[in-house]
Amino acid sequence: MDINKLKILFDENQIQERIKEIGNELNKLYGEEEVIAVCVLKGAVMFAADLVKHLKMPLKLEFIRLSSYNGGTSTSGKVNAVNIALPDLNEKNVLIIEDIVDTGLTAKFLLDFINCNFHTKSTKFCSLLDKKVTRLTDVDPDYYGFEVDDKFLIGYGLDYDGFYRNLKYIGYIDKSDLE
Ligand code: 5GP
């Protein structure tokens, strides 16, 4: 893939401004209550790291690893729990932090897992991006940064074959340029 063909959708400034706004909303929601934030690796690592810096309540940050893409540009339709070790979430406020909700299969898998194993005080799902048009489930994020079209997005945590997660911006590449 030629990185020069990447078209910028959200630049660093837009992303950081929106994250600050989401942080303010979450501060209002939780007040002084303790929160366990669960970052879904690998894609949400940038978003989670920037978001939690704005959060003022006592907070623990946990990481789990799920995967539904097999290095390609579309979901395999099956979610793999690569590492889903979580602490006791009973009676806790759980904030799931994800990069993007596409079909919603990953979100549904994780929410079902949490609901089956714990009786949380609250569970909220926060995703930087929401690709509503491709949804195959009835799961929607409680908070999201930007709604996006059905494009393959790259950067700021989102990869192309493992690369480009480190970009400060989010861009897309036309399918014809993906060779
Ligand atoms: P879902 O299970 O909602 O279909 O997909 C969730 C996961 O698929 C995301 O966490 C992300 O890793 C991956 N994904 C979905 N859309 C995109 C995209 O446009 N670009 C990249 N790089 N990954 C995506």
Short mmCIF file of N, CA and C and ligand atoms in Angstrom, two decimals:
data_model
loop_
_atom_site.label_atom_id
_atom_site.label_comp_id
_atom_site.label_asym_id
_atom_site.label_seq_id
_atom_site.Cartn_x
_atom_site.Cartn_y
_atom_site.Cartn_z
N MET A 1 0.84 -1.21 0.00
CA MET A 1 0.00 0.00 0.00
C MET A 1 0.87 1.25 0.00
N ASP A 2 0.47 2.24 -0.80
CA ASP A 2 1.23 3.49 -0.88
C ASP A 2 0.62 4.50 0.10
N ILE A 3 1.36 4.80 1.17
CA ILE A 3 0.87 5.69 2.24
C ILE A 3 0.52 7.08 1.70
N ASN A 4 1.16 7.47 0.59
CA ASN A 4 0.87 8.79 0.00
C ASN A 4 -0.54 8.87 -0.59
N LYS A 5 -1.16 7.70 -0.77
CA LYS A 5 -2.52 7.69 -1.34
C LYS A 5 -3.59 7.76 -0.24
N LEU A 6 -3.13 7.84 1.01
CA LEU A 6 -4.07 7.92 2.13
C LEU A 6 -4.73 9.30 2.13
N LYS A 7 -6.06 9.32 2.19
CA LYS A 7 -6.78 10.61 2.23
C LYS A 7 -7.18 10.87 3.68
N ILE A 8 -6.82 12.02 4.17
CA ILE A 8 -7.06 12.30 5.59
C ILE A 8 -8.54 12.61 5.84
N LEU A 9 -9.08 11.91 6.84
CA LEU A 9 -10.49 12.08 7.21
C LEU A 9 -10.58 12.93 8.48
N PHE A 10 -9.79 12.61 9.49
CA PHE A 10 -9.75 13.39 10.73
C PHE A 10 -8.29 13.65 11.08
N ASP A 11 -7.93 14.92 11.21
CA ASP A 11 -6.53 15.21 11.54
C ASP A 11 -6.33 15.16 13.06
N GLU A 12 -5.10 15.32 13.47
CA GLU A 12 -4.74 15.18 14.88
C GLU A 12 -5.57 16.11 15.76
N ASN A 13 -5.72 17.35 15.29
CA ASN A 13 -6.44 18.34 16.07
C ASN A 13 -7.91 17.98 16.26
N GLN A 14 -8.55 17.55 15.17
CA GLN A 14 -9.96 17.15 15.25
C GLN A 14 -10.14 15.99 16.21
N ILE A 15 -9.24 15.01 16.13
CA ILE A 15 -9.34 13.83 16.99
C ILE A 15 -9.18 14.24 18.46
N GLN A 16 -8.16 15.03 18.72
CA GLN A 16 -7.89 15.39 20.12
C GLN A 16 -9.00 16.27 20.70
N GLU A 17 -9.55 17.18 19.89
CA GLU A 17 -10.65 18.04 20.37
C GLU A 17 -11.87 17.19 20.72
N ARG A 18 -12.18 16.22 19.86
CA ARG A 18 -13.36 15.38 20.09
C ARG A 18 -13.15 14.49 21.32
N ILE A 19 -11.93 14.01 21.50
CA ILE A 19 -11.66 13.16 22.67
C ILE A 19 -11.84 13.96 23.96
N LYS A 20 -11.42 15.20 23.91
CA LYS A 20 -11.60 16.07 25.09
C LYS A 20 -13.09 16.22 25.41
N GLU A 21 -13.90 16.39 24.38
CA GLU A 21 -15.35 16.53 24.59
C GLU A 21 -15.93 15.25 25.19
N ILE A 22 -15.52 14.10 24.67
CA ILE A 22 -16.03 12.83 25.22
C ILE A 22 -15.59 12.70 26.67
N GLY A 23 -14.34 13.08 26.94
CA GLY A 23 -13.83 13.02 28.32
C GLY A 23 -14.69 13.86 29.25
N ASN A 24 -15.08 15.05 28.80
CA ASN A 24 -15.93 15.91 29.64
C ASN A 24 -17.28 15.27 29.90
N GLU A 25 -17.84 14.63 28.86
CA GLU A 25 -19.13 13.96 29.03
C GLU A 25 -19.02 12.82 30.04
N LEU A 26 -17.93 12.07 29.96
CA LEU A 26 -17.74 10.94 30.89
C LEU A 26 -17.49 11.44 32.31
N ASN A 27 -16.79 12.56 32.44
CA ASN A 27 -16.59 13.13 33.77
C ASN A 27 -17.92 13.52 34.40
N LYS A 28 -18.83 14.04 33.56
CA LYS A 28 -20.17 14.41 34.06
C LYS A 28 -20.94 13.15 34.44
N LEU A 29 -20.83 12.11 33.62
CA LEU A 29 -21.58 10.87 33.86
C LEU A 29 -21.16 10.22 35.18
N TYR A 30 -19.87 10.07 35.38
CA TYR A 30 -19.40 9.29 36.53
C TYR A 30 -19.14 10.11 37.78
N GLY A 31 -18.91 11.41 37.65
CA GLY A 31 -18.59 12.22 38.84
C GLY A 31 -17.37 11.66 39.55
N GLU A 32 -17.53 11.37 40.85
CA GLU A 32 -16.42 10.86 41.66
C GLU A 32 -16.38 9.33 41.72
N GLU A 33 -17.32 8.68 41.01
CA GLU A 33 -17.41 7.21 41.12
C GLU A 33 -16.22 6.52 40.47
N GLU A 34 -15.83 5.40 41.04
CA GLU A 34 -14.73 4.62 40.47
C GLU A 34 -15.14 3.98 39.14
N VAL A 35 -14.18 3.90 38.24
CA VAL A 35 -14.45 3.31 36.92
C VAL A 35 -13.35 2.30 36.60
N ILE A 36 -13.75 1.19 35.98
CA ILE A 36 -12.76 0.29 35.38
C ILE A 36 -12.89 0.43 33.87
N ALA A 37 -11.88 1.03 33.26
CA ALA A 37 -11.87 1.20 31.80
C ALA A 37 -11.23 -0.04 31.19
N VAL A 38 -11.86 -0.57 30.15
CA VAL A 38 -11.34 -1.77 29.47
C VAL A 38 -11.01 -1.39 28.04
N CYS A 39 -9.73 -1.35 27.74
CA CYS A 39 -9.27 -1.00 26.39
C CYS A 39 -9.17 -2.27 25.55
N VAL A 40 -9.82 -2.25 24.39
CA VAL A 40 -9.79 -3.42 23.50
C VAL A 40 -8.60 -3.29 22.55
N LEU A 41 -7.60 -4.13 22.78
CA LEU A 41 -6.39 -4.13 21.96
C LEU A 41 -6.66 -4.81 20.62
N LYS A 42 -5.91 -4.47 19.59
CA LYS A 42 -4.86 -3.46 19.67
C LYS A 42 -5.37 -2.08 19.26
N GLY A 43 -6.45 -2.06 18.49
CA GLY A 43 -6.86 -0.83 17.82
C GLY A 43 -7.16 0.36 18.71
N ALA A 44 -7.67 0.09 19.94
CA ALA A 44 -8.12 1.21 20.79
C ALA A 44 -7.01 1.80 21.64
N VAL A 45 -5.78 1.31 21.44
CA VAL A 45 -4.72 1.72 22.37
C VAL A 45 -4.46 3.23 22.36
N MET A 46 -4.46 3.84 21.18
CA MET A 46 -4.20 5.29 21.08
C MET A 46 -5.35 6.07 21.71
N PHE A 47 -6.57 5.70 21.33
CA PHE A 47 -7.76 6.39 21.83
C PHE A 47 -7.84 6.28 23.35
N ALA A 48 -7.66 5.05 23.86
CA ALA A 48 -7.77 4.85 25.32
C ALA A 48 -6.72 5.69 26.04
N ALA A 49 -5.49 5.67 25.52
CA ALA A 49 -4.41 6.40 26.20
C ALA A 49 -4.73 7.90 26.25
N ASP A 50 -5.26 8.44 25.17
CA ASP A 50 -5.58 9.88 25.15
C ASP A 50 -6.84 10.19 25.95
N LEU A 51 -7.84 9.30 25.86
CA LEU A 51 -9.10 9.56 26.57
C LEU A 51 -8.93 9.56 28.08
N VAL A 52 -8.24 8.55 28.60
CA VAL A 52 -8.16 8.44 30.07
C VAL A 52 -7.41 9.62 30.70
N LYS A 53 -6.58 10.31 29.91
CA LYS A 53 -5.88 11.47 30.46
C LYS A 53 -6.84 12.60 30.81
N HIS A 54 -8.03 12.58 30.20
CA HIS A 54 -9.02 13.63 30.49
C HIS A 54 -9.95 13.23 31.64
N LEU A 55 -9.90 11.97 32.06
CA LEU A 55 -10.87 11.49 33.04
C LEU A 55 -10.37 11.78 34.46
N LYS A 56 -11.30 12.29 35.29
CA LYS A 56 -10.89 12.79 36.61
C LYS A 56 -11.26 11.86 37.75
N MET A 57 -12.11 10.86 37.52
CA MET A 57 -12.55 9.97 38.60
C MET A 57 -11.45 8.94 38.89
N PRO A 58 -11.50 8.25 40.05
CA PRO A 58 -10.55 7.15 40.29
C PRO A 58 -10.77 6.07 39.23
N LEU A 59 -9.70 5.70 38.53
CA LEU A 59 -9.88 4.84 37.36
C LEU A 59 -8.79 3.77 37.28
N LYS A 60 -9.23 2.56 36.96
CA LYS A 60 -8.26 1.49 36.65
C LYS A 60 -8.35 1.22 35.17
N LEU A 61 -7.20 0.94 34.56
CA LEU A 61 -7.19 0.67 33.11
C LEU A 61 -6.78 -0.77 32.87
N GLU A 62 -7.68 -1.52 32.25
CA GLU A 62 -7.43 -2.92 31.92
C GLU A 62 -7.35 -3.07 30.39
N PHE A 63 -6.72 -4.15 29.96
CA PHE A 63 -6.57 -4.39 28.52
C PHE A 63 -7.03 -5.80 28.19
N ILE A 64 -7.79 -5.93 27.13
CA ILE A 64 -8.11 -7.26 26.63
C ILE A 64 -7.78 -7.28 25.14
N ARG A 65 -7.65 -8.46 24.60
CA ARG A 65 -7.33 -8.53 23.17
C ARG A 65 -8.33 -9.42 22.45
N LEU A 66 -9.04 -8.82 21.52
CA LEU A 66 -9.98 -9.54 20.68
C LEU A 66 -9.56 -9.33 19.24
N SER A 67 -9.98 -10.23 18.37
CA SER A 67 -9.68 -9.96 16.96
C SER A 67 -10.75 -10.55 16.05
N SER A 68 -11.10 -9.77 15.03
CA SER A 68 -12.08 -10.27 14.07
C SER A 68 -11.57 -10.12 12.64
N TYR A 69 -10.52 -9.30 12.46
CA TYR A 69 -9.91 -9.17 11.13
C TYR A 69 -8.72 -10.13 11.13
N ASN A 70 -8.49 -10.77 10.00
CA ASN A 70 -7.31 -11.65 9.92
C ASN A 70 -6.23 -10.99 9.09
N GLY A 71 -5.96 -9.73 9.35
CA GLY A 71 -4.94 -9.02 8.60
C GLY A 71 -5.49 -8.44 7.30
N GLY A 72 -6.74 -8.68 7.00
CA GLY A 72 -7.33 -8.19 5.75
C GLY A 72 -8.06 -6.86 5.97
N THR A 73 -8.98 -6.57 5.09
CA THR A 73 -9.68 -5.28 5.17
C THR A 73 -11.17 -5.46 5.44
N SER A 74 -11.58 -6.66 5.81
CA SER A 74 -12.97 -6.82 6.23
C SER A 74 -13.03 -7.86 7.33
N THR A 75 -14.07 -7.76 8.13
CA THR A 75 -14.18 -8.64 9.30
C THR A 75 -14.39 -10.08 8.84
N SER A 76 -13.84 -11.01 9.64
CA SER A 76 -14.01 -12.43 9.31
C SER A 76 -15.40 -12.91 9.70
N GLY A 77 -16.13 -12.08 10.45
CA GLY A 77 -17.46 -12.47 10.91
C GLY A 77 -17.42 -13.30 12.17
N LYS A 78 -16.22 -13.57 12.66
CA LYS A 78 -16.08 -14.39 13.86
C LYS A 78 -15.10 -13.69 14.78
N VAL A 79 -15.48 -13.54 16.04
CA VAL A 79 -14.62 -12.83 16.98
C VAL A 79 -13.78 -13.83 17.76
N ASN A 80 -12.47 -13.59 17.82
CA ASN A 80 -11.59 -14.45 18.60
C ASN A 80 -11.17 -13.72 19.88
N ALA A 81 -11.31 -14.39 21.01
CA ALA A 81 -10.84 -13.82 22.27
C ALA A 81 -9.38 -14.24 22.43
N VAL A 82 -8.48 -13.37 22.07
CA VAL A 82 -7.06 -13.71 22.15
C VAL A 82 -6.61 -13.68 23.62
N ASN A 83 -7.07 -12.68 24.34
CA ASN A 83 -6.79 -12.59 25.78
C ASN A 83 -7.87 -11.76 26.43
N ILE A 84 -8.69 -12.43 27.22
CA ILE A 84 -9.84 -11.73 27.79
C ILE A 84 -9.80 -11.80 29.33
N ALA A 85 -8.58 -11.85 29.88
CA ALA A 85 -8.43 -11.90 31.34
C ALA A 85 -8.85 -10.56 31.94
N LEU A 86 -9.88 -10.60 32.76
CA LEU A 86 -10.38 -9.38 33.38
C LEU A 86 -10.46 -9.55 34.89
N PRO A 87 -10.33 -8.45 35.64
CA PRO A 87 -10.51 -8.57 37.10
C PRO A 87 -11.99 -8.75 37.41
N ASP A 88 -12.32 -8.86 38.67
CA ASP A 88 -13.71 -8.99 39.10
C ASP A 88 -14.44 -7.69 38.79
N LEU A 89 -15.44 -7.75 37.91
CA LEU A 89 -16.16 -6.53 37.51
C LEU A 89 -17.51 -6.41 38.23
N ASN A 90 -17.78 -7.32 39.18
CA ASN A 90 -19.05 -7.25 39.88
C ASN A 90 -19.18 -5.92 40.63
N GLU A 91 -20.33 -5.28 40.47
CA GLU A 91 -20.64 -3.99 41.14
C GLU A 91 -19.70 -2.87 40.75
N LYS A 92 -19.06 -2.98 39.60
CA LYS A 92 -18.15 -1.92 39.13
C LYS A 92 -18.79 -1.15 37.96
N ASN A 93 -18.38 0.10 37.81
CA ASN A 93 -18.72 0.85 36.60
C ASN A 93 -17.69 0.48 35.54
N VAL A 94 -18.15 -0.16 34.48
CA VAL A 94 -17.23 -0.63 33.44
C VAL A 94 -17.38 0.25 32.18
N LEU A 95 -16.26 0.76 31.73
CA LEU A 95 -16.25 1.59 30.52
C LEU A 95 -15.41 0.89 29.47
N ILE A 96 -16.06 0.36 28.44
CA ILE A 96 -15.31 -0.31 27.38
C ILE A 96 -14.86 0.74 26.36
N ILE A 97 -13.58 0.69 26.02
CA ILE A 97 -13.03 1.66 25.06
C ILE A 97 -12.58 0.92 23.81
N GLU A 98 -13.21 1.26 22.68
CA GLU A 98 -12.97 0.56 21.41
C GLU A 98 -12.59 1.58 20.33
N ASP A 99 -11.91 1.11 19.29
CA ASP A 99 -11.55 2.03 18.20
C ASP A 99 -12.72 2.32 17.28
N ILE A 100 -13.39 1.25 16.85
CA ILE A 100 -14.46 1.42 15.86
C ILE A 100 -15.49 0.31 16.02
N VAL A 101 -16.76 0.67 15.90
CA VAL A 101 -17.81 -0.35 15.84
C VAL A 101 -18.25 -0.41 14.38
N ASP A 102 -18.06 -1.58 13.79
CA ASP A 102 -18.35 -1.79 12.37
C ASP A 102 -19.60 -2.67 12.29
N THR A 103 -19.45 -3.99 12.16
CA THR A 103 -20.63 -4.86 12.20
C THR A 103 -21.27 -4.86 13.58
N GLY A 104 -20.44 -4.62 14.60
CA GLY A 104 -20.93 -4.67 15.98
C GLY A 104 -20.73 -6.05 16.60
N LEU A 105 -20.15 -6.99 15.84
CA LEU A 105 -19.96 -8.36 16.35
C LEU A 105 -18.99 -8.38 17.53
N THR A 106 -17.93 -7.59 17.43
CA THR A 106 -16.95 -7.55 18.53
C THR A 106 -17.59 -6.96 19.78
N ALA A 107 -18.31 -5.85 19.58
CA ALA A 107 -18.96 -5.20 20.72
C ALA A 107 -19.96 -6.15 21.37
N LYS A 108 -20.73 -6.86 20.54
CA LYS A 108 -21.75 -7.78 21.07
C LYS A 108 -21.09 -8.93 21.83
N PHE A 109 -20.02 -9.46 21.26
CA PHE A 109 -19.28 -10.55 21.90
C PHE A 109 -18.81 -10.11 23.29
N LEU A 110 -18.24 -8.93 23.36
CA LEU A 110 -17.68 -8.44 24.62
C LEU A 110 -18.77 -8.13 25.64
N LEU A 111 -19.84 -7.47 25.19
CA LEU A 111 -20.94 -7.14 26.10
C LEU A 111 -21.59 -8.42 26.63
N ASP A 112 -21.78 -9.41 25.74
CA ASP A 112 -22.36 -10.69 26.18
C ASP A 112 -21.44 -11.36 27.19
N PHE A 113 -20.14 -11.31 26.92
CA PHE A 113 -19.16 -11.94 27.83
C PHE A 113 -19.25 -11.28 29.22
N ILE A 114 -19.29 -9.97 29.24
CA ILE A 114 -19.34 -9.25 30.52
C ILE A 114 -20.67 -9.54 31.24
N ASN A 115 -21.76 -9.50 30.49
CA ASN A 115 -23.07 -9.75 31.11
C ASN A 115 -23.21 -11.16 31.64
N CYS A 116 -22.59 -12.12 30.96
CA CYS A 116 -22.68 -13.52 31.39
C CYS A 116 -21.83 -13.79 32.62
N ASN A 117 -20.74 -13.07 32.77
CA ASN A 117 -19.78 -13.38 33.83
C ASN A 117 -19.84 -12.46 35.04
N PHE A 118 -20.45 -11.28 34.88
CA PHE A 118 -20.44 -10.30 35.97
C PHE A 118 -21.78 -9.60 36.09
N HIS A 119 -21.99 -9.09 37.29
CA HIS A 119 -23.15 -8.25 37.55
C HIS A 119 -22.59 -6.85 37.81
N THR A 120 -22.34 -6.10 36.73
CA THR A 120 -21.68 -4.80 36.90
C THR A 120 -22.66 -3.78 37.48
N LYS A 121 -22.12 -2.69 37.99
CA LYS A 121 -22.97 -1.57 38.43
C LYS A 121 -23.50 -0.85 37.18
N SER A 122 -22.61 -0.65 36.23
CA SER A 122 -23.01 -0.09 34.94
C SER A 122 -22.00 -0.54 33.89
N THR A 123 -22.44 -0.62 32.65
CA THR A 123 -21.53 -0.95 31.54
C THR A 123 -21.80 0.03 30.41
N LYS A 124 -20.78 0.79 30.05
CA LYS A 124 -20.92 1.75 28.95
C LYS A 124 -19.89 1.42 27.87
N PHE A 125 -20.30 1.65 26.63
CA PHE A 125 -19.43 1.32 25.50
C PHE A 125 -19.07 2.62 24.78
N CYS A 126 -17.77 2.90 24.71
CA CYS A 126 -17.32 4.15 24.10
C CYS A 126 -16.38 3.82 22.94
N SER A 127 -16.75 4.27 21.75
CA SER A 127 -15.94 3.97 20.57
C SER A 127 -15.56 5.28 19.87
N LEU A 128 -14.34 5.38 19.41
CA LEU A 128 -13.95 6.61 18.72
C LEU A 128 -14.75 6.78 17.43
N LEU A 129 -14.94 5.66 16.72
CA LEU A 129 -15.61 5.73 15.43
C LEU A 129 -16.83 4.81 15.41
N ASP A 130 -17.84 5.24 14.67
CA ASP A 130 -19.06 4.44 14.55
C ASP A 130 -19.42 4.33 13.06
N LYS A 131 -19.25 3.09 12.52
CA LYS A 131 -19.58 2.84 11.11
C LYS A 131 -20.99 2.26 11.09
N LYS A 132 -21.98 3.14 11.30
CA LYS A 132 -23.36 2.67 11.48
C LYS A 132 -23.89 1.90 10.27
N VAL A 133 -23.46 2.30 9.07
CA VAL A 133 -24.02 1.71 7.84
C VAL A 133 -23.72 0.22 7.66
N THR A 134 -22.69 -0.27 8.33
CA THR A 134 -22.32 -1.68 8.13
C THR A 134 -22.75 -2.58 9.29
N ARG A 135 -23.57 -2.03 10.17
CA ARG A 135 -23.94 -2.79 11.38
C ARG A 135 -24.75 -4.06 11.06
N LEU A 136 -24.36 -5.17 11.67
CA LEU A 136 -25.10 -6.43 11.51
C LEU A 136 -25.75 -6.88 12.81
N THR A 137 -25.58 -6.07 13.87
CA THR A 137 -26.15 -6.41 15.18
C THR A 137 -26.95 -5.21 15.66
N ASP A 138 -27.62 -5.39 16.80
CA ASP A 138 -28.40 -4.26 17.34
C ASP A 138 -27.60 -3.49 18.40
N VAL A 139 -26.27 -3.63 18.37
CA VAL A 139 -25.43 -2.97 19.37
C VAL A 139 -24.95 -1.61 18.86
N ASP A 140 -25.15 -0.59 19.65
CA ASP A 140 -24.64 0.75 19.33
C ASP A 140 -23.81 1.25 20.50
N PRO A 141 -22.74 2.02 20.21
CA PRO A 141 -21.96 2.57 21.33
C PRO A 141 -22.76 3.62 22.10
N ASP A 142 -22.55 3.68 23.41
CA ASP A 142 -23.21 4.73 24.21
C ASP A 142 -22.59 6.08 23.92
N TYR A 143 -21.29 6.07 23.63
CA TYR A 143 -20.57 7.30 23.28
C TYR A 143 -19.71 7.00 22.06
N TYR A 144 -19.66 7.93 21.13
CA TYR A 144 -18.73 7.76 20.01
C TYR A 144 -18.21 9.13 19.57
N GLY A 145 -17.05 9.09 18.93
CA GLY A 145 -16.43 10.33 18.51
C GLY A 145 -16.95 10.84 17.18
N PHE A 146 -16.90 9.99 16.16
CA PHE A 146 -17.31 10.39 14.82
C PHE A 146 -18.05 9.25 14.14
N GLU A 147 -19.10 9.61 13.40
CA GLU A 147 -19.74 8.61 12.55
C GLU A 147 -18.98 8.58 11.21
N VAL A 148 -18.74 7.39 10.68
CA VAL A 148 -17.97 7.29 9.44
C VAL A 148 -18.70 6.43 8.41
N ASP A 149 -18.34 6.65 7.14
CA ASP A 149 -18.92 5.86 6.04
C ASP A 149 -18.24 4.51 5.95
N ASP A 150 -18.74 3.69 5.03
CA ASP A 150 -18.17 2.35 4.82
C ASP A 150 -16.88 2.45 4.00
N LYS A 151 -15.80 2.88 4.69
CA LYS A 151 -14.48 2.96 4.04
C LYS A 151 -13.51 2.21 4.93
N PHE A 152 -12.42 1.73 4.36
CA PHE A 152 -11.41 1.09 5.18
C PHE A 152 -10.49 2.17 5.74
N LEU A 153 -10.55 2.34 7.05
CA LEU A 153 -9.84 3.44 7.71
C LEU A 153 -8.52 2.96 8.29
N ILE A 154 -7.57 3.86 8.28
CA ILE A 154 -6.21 3.53 8.72
C ILE A 154 -5.67 4.68 9.56
N GLY A 155 -4.95 4.33 10.62
CA GLY A 155 -4.27 5.35 11.43
C GLY A 155 -4.87 5.48 12.82
N TYR A 156 -4.11 6.09 13.72
CA TYR A 156 -4.55 6.34 15.09
C TYR A 156 -5.12 5.05 15.72
N GLY A 157 -4.34 3.99 15.64
CA GLY A 157 -4.74 2.70 16.22
C GLY A 157 -5.23 1.71 15.19
N LEU A 158 -5.82 2.21 14.10
CA LEU A 158 -6.36 1.31 13.07
C LEU A 158 -5.25 0.92 12.10
N ASP A 159 -5.13 -0.35 11.84
CA ASP A 159 -3.99 -0.83 11.06
C ASP A 159 -4.37 -1.23 9.64
N TYR A 160 -3.33 -1.34 8.82
CA TYR A 160 -3.46 -2.06 7.56
C TYR A 160 -2.38 -3.13 7.62
N ASP A 161 -2.82 -4.39 7.77
CA ASP A 161 -1.89 -5.51 7.89
C ASP A 161 -0.86 -5.28 9.00
N GLY A 162 -1.31 -4.70 10.10
CA GLY A 162 -0.43 -4.50 11.26
C GLY A 162 0.30 -3.16 11.27
N PHE A 163 0.33 -2.49 10.14
CA PHE A 163 1.07 -1.22 10.05
C PHE A 163 0.14 -0.01 10.23
N TYR A 164 0.77 1.14 10.45
CA TYR A 164 0.13 2.46 10.47
C TYR A 164 -0.69 2.77 11.71
N ARG A 165 -0.65 1.93 12.74
CA ARG A 165 -1.39 2.25 13.96
C ARG A 165 -0.85 3.53 14.61
N ASN A 166 0.42 3.83 14.32
CA ASN A 166 1.10 4.96 14.97
C ASN A 166 0.80 6.32 14.34
N LEU A 167 0.01 6.37 13.28
CA LEU A 167 -0.30 7.67 12.67
C LEU A 167 -1.12 8.52 13.65
N LYS A 168 -0.90 9.84 13.61
CA LYS A 168 -1.63 10.73 14.52
C LYS A 168 -3.00 11.08 13.97
N TYR A 169 -3.25 10.73 12.71
CA TYR A 169 -4.51 11.08 12.06
C TYR A 169 -5.18 9.79 11.55
N ILE A 170 -6.43 9.95 11.10
CA ILE A 170 -7.15 8.80 10.53
C ILE A 170 -7.43 9.12 9.06
N GLY A 171 -7.09 8.18 8.21
CA GLY A 171 -7.34 8.38 6.78
C GLY A 171 -7.98 7.14 6.18
N TYR A 172 -8.29 7.24 4.90
CA TYR A 172 -8.83 6.06 4.21
C TYR A 172 -8.12 5.93 2.87
N ILE A 173 -8.24 4.73 2.38
CA ILE A 173 -7.58 4.44 1.12
C ILE A 173 -8.64 3.85 0.19
N ASP A 174 -8.65 4.30 -1.06
CA ASP A 174 -9.61 3.73 -2.00
C ASP A 174 -9.26 2.26 -2.21
N LYS A 175 -10.31 1.43 -2.33
CA LYS A 175 -10.08 -0.02 -2.45
C LYS A 175 -9.13 -0.33 -3.62
N SER A 176 -9.22 0.47 -4.71
CA SER A 176 -8.38 0.23 -5.88
C SER A 176 -6.89 0.48 -5.58
N ASP A 177 -6.61 1.26 -4.52
CA ASP A 177 -5.22 1.56 -4.17
C ASP A 177 -4.67 0.62 -3.08
N LEU A 178 -5.44 -0.39 -2.75
CA LEU A 178 -5.06 -1.25 -1.63
C LEU A 178 -4.13 -2.40 -1.99
N GLU A 179 -3.61 -2.42 -3.19
CA GLU A 179 -2.70 -3.54 -3.54
C GLU A 179 -1.30 -3.28 -3.06
P1 5GP B 1 -16.80 -5.29 14.18
O1 5GP B 1 -16.73 -6.51 15.03
O2 5GP B 1 -17.66 -4.18 14.78
O3 5GP B 1 -17.21 -5.61 12.76
O4 5GP B 1 -15.34 -4.75 13.99
C1 5GP B 1 -14.61 -4.29 15.02
C2 5GP B 1 -13.14 -4.36 14.72
O5 5GP B 1 -12.84 -4.47 13.32
C3 5GP B 1 -12.50 -3.06 15.15
O6 5GP B 1 -12.15 -3.11 16.51
C4 5GP B 1 -11.31 -2.95 14.22
O7 5GP B 1 -10.21 -3.64 14.78
C5 5GP B 1 -11.75 -3.65 12.97
N1 5GP B 1 -12.20 -2.66 11.95
C6 5GP B 1 -13.47 -2.34 11.61
N2 5GP B 1 -13.49 -1.38 10.65
C7 5GP B 1 -12.19 -1.09 10.38
C8 5GP B 1 -11.54 -0.18 9.46
O8 5GP B 1 -12.15 0.59 8.71
N3 5GP B 1 -10.18 -0.19 9.48
C9 5GP B 1 -9.43 -1.01 10.28
N4 5GP B 1 -8.12 -0.91 10.21
N5 5GP B 1 -10.00 -1.87 11.15
C10 5GP B 1 -11.37 -1.92 11.20
#
